[in-house]
C-alpha cells in the first residue's frame, strides 16, 4: 500500500519535492543519489497525474530552443544524462531522427535560419535536404514537399517508464513517495513544516515541481509570486500500429513563435501520433478533445503522409502544458527560505527533467546545508514496453495473456502491482504495462484487470473512466 505521512511523522527530510511529474521524479532521483533523504508529495493517486501523462515523447536535442536560454541548457544536459543512464535503467531509445519539413517557398526560406540556430545551440547532425533526399529517408512523404532539415539526434522514448525509473531509484535509496497527498501550505522557520491533506511533513528544504500548479504552490509556500501558469492544451490522435511502417521518423513542421506545430511521429509502442495542437485555456485540470480538431489533425497527417488517410484511430487524448506568462522556464532559488521553484516547464520537460534535477542540486548547494555522502547507485531495470525491443509475450513461458491488443501478460501486470512504486490508479497501471492501451481500449480485458487489481488501486478500476 502507498506510504502515508503517519510513517513520516517523526522524521525531518532533507528535501521535500512537491509534485511527481517527470520533473519531480528526476529531482527525487538526483537528490537521493547525492545522499539526501527525500520525500515526494503528490496530490494525485499516482506519479504523472499532471502534464507528464500526455506528451509527444520526443527526446529533444534543443535545436530550436532559444539560444543561450536555460531551457536549452536543461534540454541538452537532460538529454545527455538520459543517453548515459538509459541502458542501466532498461529504458528504450527509438533512434528515428527528425525531418523539419517545408511545404512552400516561405517555409523553405526559414530552414537555413533554423539550421543556423541549431548549430549555434551546439546541436550536431543537421543537414539541409532536397525534397528527393528527404523522401529517400522517409518515402511516404507527400509529393508537395519542398525541402527539409534533418535533425539526426531527435529521438523517441517511453515517456512513462523513464520517470518511473527515476522515482524507483530514489525509493530504493530510502526516498518516500506520498500519493494522494496535497500540499496545502508551508511555513519556514529554520526548517519547513509542510501542511498536507494527509498530515504535516518536516523538511530542511523544498523543491516546487508542481507543473500546472507551480504558481499556486509557490503561493502556498509563501514565496514571492514570480510567474503565472497559463495552461496550453495539446490534442492528439493515436493511429493504429499499421501506420508505423509509414512513419519511421519524426516529421516536424517549420515551427512558429507559439508552438513546435503539428507533429507526425512514431511512438515507442509501435503507433503513430498526430498532434499536438496549442490552445490556451484557463482550466488546469480538464483537457478535452474536440471532434472537429481531431478531424483536422487527421486531415493534416494525410496531407503530410498520404498513406495515413483512412488509417484506423486507436485513441485520442489531450495534455496540458504548464506554460507560463513567459516563454522561459521559471526557475528560482531562494537560499534564505531554502526553496527552489522549477516552474513553467512547458513543452520540453520530458527531455529536460534530468538536467533540471542537476540544476536543482546545483542551486541547493548554495543553501549552506551540511554535505551528504553519496551512496552507491542502486540497480534498477524497468520491464521493457517498447516494440523495438523484446517484450515478455515473446518469451516461451509467458503464461496467461491478459491484454490481447498490446500483448500484455498476467505476470507483467502482477510485476507492476508488486513493484516498489506500484500504480495507484488504472491510468497508472496502463502506463506501466500497456494493458488497455490498444485497439479495444480495454473493452475485452477490463473485467480481468478489475479482478486482478481488486484492493490494489486507491481508485478502484470499476469507478474510473476507461479513458482516464
Ligand atoms: C501536448 C504536450 C506535448 C509535449 N511533448 C513533449 C515532448 O515531446 N518532449 C518533451 O520533452 N516534453 C514534451 N512536453 C512537455 C512535458 O510533458 C512537460 O514539460 C512536463 O511533463 C512537465 O512536467 P512537470 O513535472 O513540471 O509537471 P507535471 O507533470 O504537471 O507534474 C506536476 C505534479 O505536481 C502535482 N501537484 C500539483 N499541485 C500539487 C500540490 N499542491 N500538492 C501535491 N502535488 C501537487 C500534480 O498532480 C502533478 O503530478 C509536452 C507537453 C504536452 C502537454
PDB file of C-alpha atoms and ligand atoms in Angstrom, residues 18-25 41-44 46-60 75 181-184 209-214 216-217 220 232-236 260 276-277 317-322 329 342-352 356, ligand 1:
ATOM      1  CA  UNK A  18       6.162  18.857  -4.418  1.00  0.00           C
ATOM      2  CA  UNK A  19       4.852  17.004  -7.463  1.00  0.00           C
ATOM      3  CA  UNK A  20       5.609  13.631  -9.025  1.00  0.00           C
ATOM      4  CA  UNK A  21       5.608  14.633 -12.665  1.00  0.00           C
ATOM      5  CA  UNK A  22       8.668  13.830 -14.738  1.00  0.00           C
ATOM      6  CA  UNK A  23      10.498  16.793 -13.209  1.00  0.00           C
ATOM      7  CA  UNK A  24       9.721  15.859  -9.589  1.00  0.00           C
ATOM      8  CA  UNK A  25      10.682  12.215 -10.203  1.00  0.00           C
ATOM      9  CA  UNK A  41       4.447  14.779  -2.162  1.00  0.00           C
ATOM     10  CA  UNK A  42       1.914  14.125  -4.939  1.00  0.00           C
ATOM     11  CA  UNK A  43      -1.733  15.073  -4.781  1.00  0.00           C
ATOM     12  CA  UNK A  44      -2.746  12.593  -7.483  1.00  0.00           C
ATOM     13  CA  UNK A  46      -0.086   8.094  -8.903  1.00  0.00           C
ATOM     14  CA  UNK A  47       3.000   9.636 -10.450  1.00  0.00           C
ATOM     15  CA  UNK A  48       2.404  11.537 -13.729  1.00  0.00           C
ATOM     16  CA  UNK A  49      -1.014  12.816 -12.699  1.00  0.00           C
ATOM     17  CA  UNK A  50      -0.453  16.188 -14.427  1.00  0.00           C
ATOM     18  CA  UNK A  51       1.240  17.391 -17.615  1.00  0.00           C
ATOM     19  CA  UNK A  52       3.623  14.439 -17.747  1.00  0.00           C
ATOM     20  CA  UNK A  53       0.952  11.862 -18.525  1.00  0.00           C
ATOM     21  CA  UNK A  54       0.311  13.184 -22.037  1.00  0.00           C
ATOM     22  CA  UNK A  55       3.131  14.363 -24.278  1.00  0.00           C
ATOM     23  CA  UNK A  56       4.710  13.570 -27.633  1.00  0.00           C
ATOM     24  CA  UNK A  57       7.563  11.541 -26.085  1.00  0.00           C
ATOM     25  CA  UNK A  58      10.281  13.220 -28.143  1.00  0.00           C
ATOM     26  CA  UNK A  59      13.730  13.403 -26.594  1.00  0.00           C
ATOM     27  CA  UNK A  60      14.640  16.819 -27.932  1.00  0.00           C
ATOM     28  CA  UNK A  75      17.391  20.060 -22.547  1.00  0.00           C
ATOM     29  CA  UNK A 181      -1.158  13.970  -0.544  1.00  0.00           C
ATOM     30  CA  UNK A 182      -1.753  17.597  -1.474  1.00  0.00           C
ATOM     31  CA  UNK A 183       0.452  20.386  -0.223  1.00  0.00           C
ATOM     32  CA  UNK A 184      -1.890  22.889   1.408  1.00  0.00           C
ATOM     33  CA  UNK A 209       7.888  20.797  -9.161  1.00  0.00           C
ATOM     34  CA  UNK A 210       4.120  21.200  -9.245  1.00  0.00           C
ATOM     35  CA  UNK A 211       3.796  21.713 -13.016  1.00  0.00           C
ATOM     36  CA  UNK A 212       0.388  23.176 -13.817  1.00  0.00           C
ATOM     37  CA  UNK A 213       0.153  24.351 -10.193  1.00  0.00           C
ATOM     38  CA  UNK A 214       3.675  25.767  -9.908  1.00  0.00           C
ATOM     39  CA  UNK A 216      -0.225  28.077  -6.744  1.00  0.00           C
ATOM     40  CA  UNK A 217       2.320  26.023  -4.814  1.00  0.00           C
ATOM     41  CA  UNK A 220       1.027  28.220  -0.687  1.00  0.00           C
ATOM     42  CA  UNK A 232      -1.755  25.255 -23.104  1.00  0.00           C
ATOM     43  CA  UNK A 233      -3.686  22.279 -24.365  1.00  0.00           C
ATOM     44  CA  UNK A 234      -2.416  19.834 -26.959  1.00  0.00           C
ATOM     45  CA  UNK A 235      -4.817  17.360 -28.588  1.00  0.00           C
ATOM     46  CA  UNK A 236      -3.524  14.154 -30.138  1.00  0.00           C
ATOM     47  CA  UNK A 260       6.504  23.490 -32.444  1.00  0.00           C
ATOM     48  CA  UNK A 276      -0.409  18.305 -30.578  1.00  0.00           C
ATOM     49  CA  UNK A 277      -2.443  21.441 -31.012  1.00  0.00           C
ATOM     50  CA  UNK A 317      -6.252  12.335 -25.851  1.00  0.00           C
ATOM     51  CA  UNK A 318      -5.148  15.786 -24.802  1.00  0.00           C
ATOM     52  CA  UNK A 319      -2.444  17.068 -22.489  1.00  0.00           C
ATOM     53  CA  UNK A 320      -1.882  20.422 -20.792  1.00  0.00           C
ATOM     54  CA  UNK A 321       1.490  22.123 -20.995  1.00  0.00           C
ATOM     55  CA  UNK A 322       2.465  24.024 -17.846  1.00  0.00           C
ATOM     56  CA  UNK A 329      11.446  28.256 -17.769  1.00  0.00           C
ATOM     57  CA  UNK A 342      11.109  24.594 -11.171  1.00  0.00           C
ATOM     58  CA  UNK A 343       8.146  26.245 -12.870  1.00  0.00           C
ATOM     59  CA  UNK A 344       6.791  26.842 -16.345  1.00  0.00           C
ATOM     60  CA  UNK A 345       8.443  23.718 -17.786  1.00  0.00           C
ATOM     61  CA  UNK A 346       6.117  23.854 -20.754  1.00  0.00           C
ATOM     62  CA  UNK A 347       6.962  21.859 -23.887  1.00  0.00           C
ATOM     63  CA  UNK A 348      10.307  20.202 -23.274  1.00  0.00           C
ATOM     64  CA  UNK A 349      10.180  18.889 -19.716  1.00  0.00           C
ATOM     65  CA  UNK A 350      10.446  15.218 -20.631  1.00  0.00           C
ATOM     66  CA  UNK A 351      13.804  15.944 -22.282  1.00  0.00           C
ATOM     67  CA  UNK A 352      14.972  18.488 -19.715  1.00  0.00           C
ATOM     68  CA  UNK A 356      16.607  20.363 -14.196  1.00  0.00           C
TER      69      UNK A 356
HETATM   70  C1  LIG B   1       0.842  18.168 -25.539  1.00  0.00           C
HETATM   71  C2  LIG B   1       2.219  18.090 -24.951  1.00  0.00           C
HETATM   72  C3  LIG B   1       3.297  17.610 -25.704  1.00  0.00           C
HETATM   73  C4  LIG B   1       4.585  17.566 -25.157  1.00  0.00           C
HETATM   74  N1  LIG B   1       5.602  16.985 -25.845  1.00  0.00           N
HETATM   75  C5  LIG B   1       6.836  16.882 -25.272  1.00  0.00           C
HETATM   76  C6  LIG B   1       7.892  16.201 -25.937  1.00  0.00           C
HETATM   77  O1  LIG B   1       7.706  15.600 -26.993  1.00  0.00           O
HETATM   78  N2  LIG B   1       9.110  16.196 -25.358  1.00  0.00           N
HETATM   79  C7  LIG B   1       9.368  16.817 -24.165  1.00  0.00           C
HETATM   80  O2  LIG B   1      10.493  16.819 -23.721  1.00  0.00           O
HETATM   81  N3  LIG B   1       8.366  17.415 -23.487  1.00  0.00           N
HETATM   82  C8  LIG B   1       7.112  17.456 -24.009  1.00  0.00           C
HETATM   83  N4  LIG B   1       6.087  18.057 -23.333  1.00  0.00           N
HETATM   84  C9  LIG B   1       6.381  18.745 -22.088  1.00  0.00           C
HETATM   85  C10 LIG B   1       6.390  17.874 -20.875  1.00  0.00           C
HETATM   86  O3  LIG B   1       5.369  16.912 -20.884  1.00  0.00           O
HETATM   87  C11 LIG B   1       6.262  18.789 -19.656  1.00  0.00           C
HETATM   88  O4  LIG B   1       7.247  19.793 -19.740  1.00  0.00           O
HETATM   89  C12 LIG B   1       6.451  18.025 -18.376  1.00  0.00           C
HETATM   90  O5  LIG B   1       5.533  16.965 -18.319  1.00  0.00           O
HETATM   91  C13 LIG B   1       6.260  18.922 -17.164  1.00  0.00           C
HETATM   92  O6  LIG B   1       6.473  18.124 -16.047  1.00  0.00           O
HETATM   93  P1  LIG B   1       6.335  18.685 -14.574  1.00  0.00           P
HETATM   94  O7  LIG B   1       6.850  17.605 -13.696  1.00  0.00           O
HETATM   95  O8  LIG B   1       6.935  20.023 -14.485  1.00  0.00           O
HETATM   96  O9  LIG B   1       4.769  18.903 -14.364  1.00  0.00           O
HETATM   97  P2  LIG B   1       3.598  17.854 -14.097  1.00  0.00           P
HETATM   98  O10 LIG B   1       3.737  16.649 -14.893  1.00  0.00           O
HETATM   99  O11 LIG B   1       2.319  18.621 -14.209  1.00  0.00           O
HETATM  100  O12 LIG B   1       3.812  17.412 -12.584  1.00  0.00           O
HETATM  101  C14 LIG B   1       3.413  18.188 -11.501  1.00  0.00           C
HETATM  102  C15 LIG B   1       2.801  17.285 -10.454  1.00  0.00           C
HETATM  103  O13 LIG B   1       2.550  18.070  -9.283  1.00  0.00           O
HETATM  104  C16 LIG B   1       1.359  17.622  -8.695  1.00  0.00           C
HETATM  105  N5  LIG B   1       0.853  18.708  -7.846  1.00  0.00           N
HETATM  106  C17 LIG B   1       0.368  19.909  -8.236  1.00  0.00           C
HETATM  107  N6  LIG B   1       0.000  20.636  -7.165  1.00  0.00           N
HETATM  108  C18 LIG B   1       0.273  19.898  -6.070  1.00  0.00           C
HETATM  109  C19 LIG B   1       0.099  20.104  -4.675  1.00  0.00           C
HETATM  110  N7  LIG B   1      -0.440  21.230  -4.167  1.00  0.00           N
HETATM  111  N8  LIG B   1       0.466  19.127  -3.825  1.00  0.00           N
HETATM  112  C20 LIG B   1       0.997  17.962  -4.306  1.00  0.00           C
HETATM  113  N9  LIG B   1       1.171  17.710  -5.633  1.00  0.00           N
HETATM  114  C21 LIG B   1       0.812  18.666  -6.495  1.00  0.00           C
HETATM  115  C22 LIG B   1       0.480  17.298  -9.893  1.00  0.00           C
HETATM  116  O14 LIG B   1      -0.567  16.422  -9.537  1.00  0.00           O
HETATM  117  C23 LIG B   1       1.464  16.704 -10.882  1.00  0.00           C
HETATM  118  O15 LIG B   1       1.520  15.307 -10.813  1.00  0.00           O
HETATM  119  C24 LIG B   1       4.789  18.075 -23.851  1.00  0.00           C
HETATM  120  C25 LIG B   1       3.713  18.512 -23.089  1.00  0.00           C
HETATM  121  C26 LIG B   1       2.423  18.477 -23.614  1.00  0.00           C
HETATM  122  C27 LIG B   1       1.265  18.843 -22.744  1.00  0.00           C
END
